[in-house]
């Protein structure tokens, strides 16, 4: 294994996903590529609708990049292959990034924290069903107090 794509989101469990990926990279000698897809939520604050569309997108991307940069600082430098944030539908963007960066494995969390994930299906399920490479789904620790629906 040479390269692992780590799909991160803004959920509190993203840290568990990153920790699992770091552990796996250490064990296999692989490099980590951190990735975050940004979609525009349907309930945007009213103040954002007054901005030009490109500026709204850039605002969300900037926040995602800041989060990825913070996560990247916690990865041992010898394991980090880079970090990318882009606009897109999460499952599709993750699958495309995996192909683009020619990774051997995708590491993602079991599900997001939003109600939409629970209604239309999780990003993790869609990545597992559509990825053309192996996927490791990191579940929350048993003591996290999170119930799957």
PDB file of C-alpha atoms in Angstrom, residues 11-12 15 20 61 68 75 106 115 126 135 138 142 145:
ATOM      1  CA  UNK A  11     -18.104  16.048  12.253  1.00  0.00           C
ATOM      2  CA  UNK A  12     -16.606  15.430  15.691  1.00  0.00           C
ATOM      3  CA  UNK A  15     -10.587  12.843  14.346  1.00  0.00           C
ATOM      4  CA  UNK A  20      -7.266   5.247  12.134  1.00  0.00           C
ATOM      5  CA  UNK A  61     -13.932  26.177   0.485  1.00  0.00           C
ATOM      6  CA  UNK A  68      -7.829  20.339   6.468  1.00  0.00           C
ATOM      7  CA  UNK A  75      -0.249  14.079  10.762  1.00  0.00           C
ATOM      8  CA  UNK A 106     -10.088   5.146   0.792  1.00  0.00           C
ATOM      9  CA  UNK A 115     -30.245  14.380   9.239  1.00  0.00           C
ATOM     10  CA  UNK A 126     -22.323   5.491  -1.606  1.00  0.00           C
ATOM     11  CA  UNK A 135     -12.708   1.306   1.214  1.00  0.00           C
ATOM     12  CA  UNK A 138     -14.191   3.684  10.388  1.00  0.00           C
ATOM     13  CA  UNK A 142     -18.334   1.944  21.225  1.00  0.00           C
ATOM     14  CA  UNK A 145     -22.690   7.240  22.618  1.00  0.00           C
TER      15      UNK A 145
END
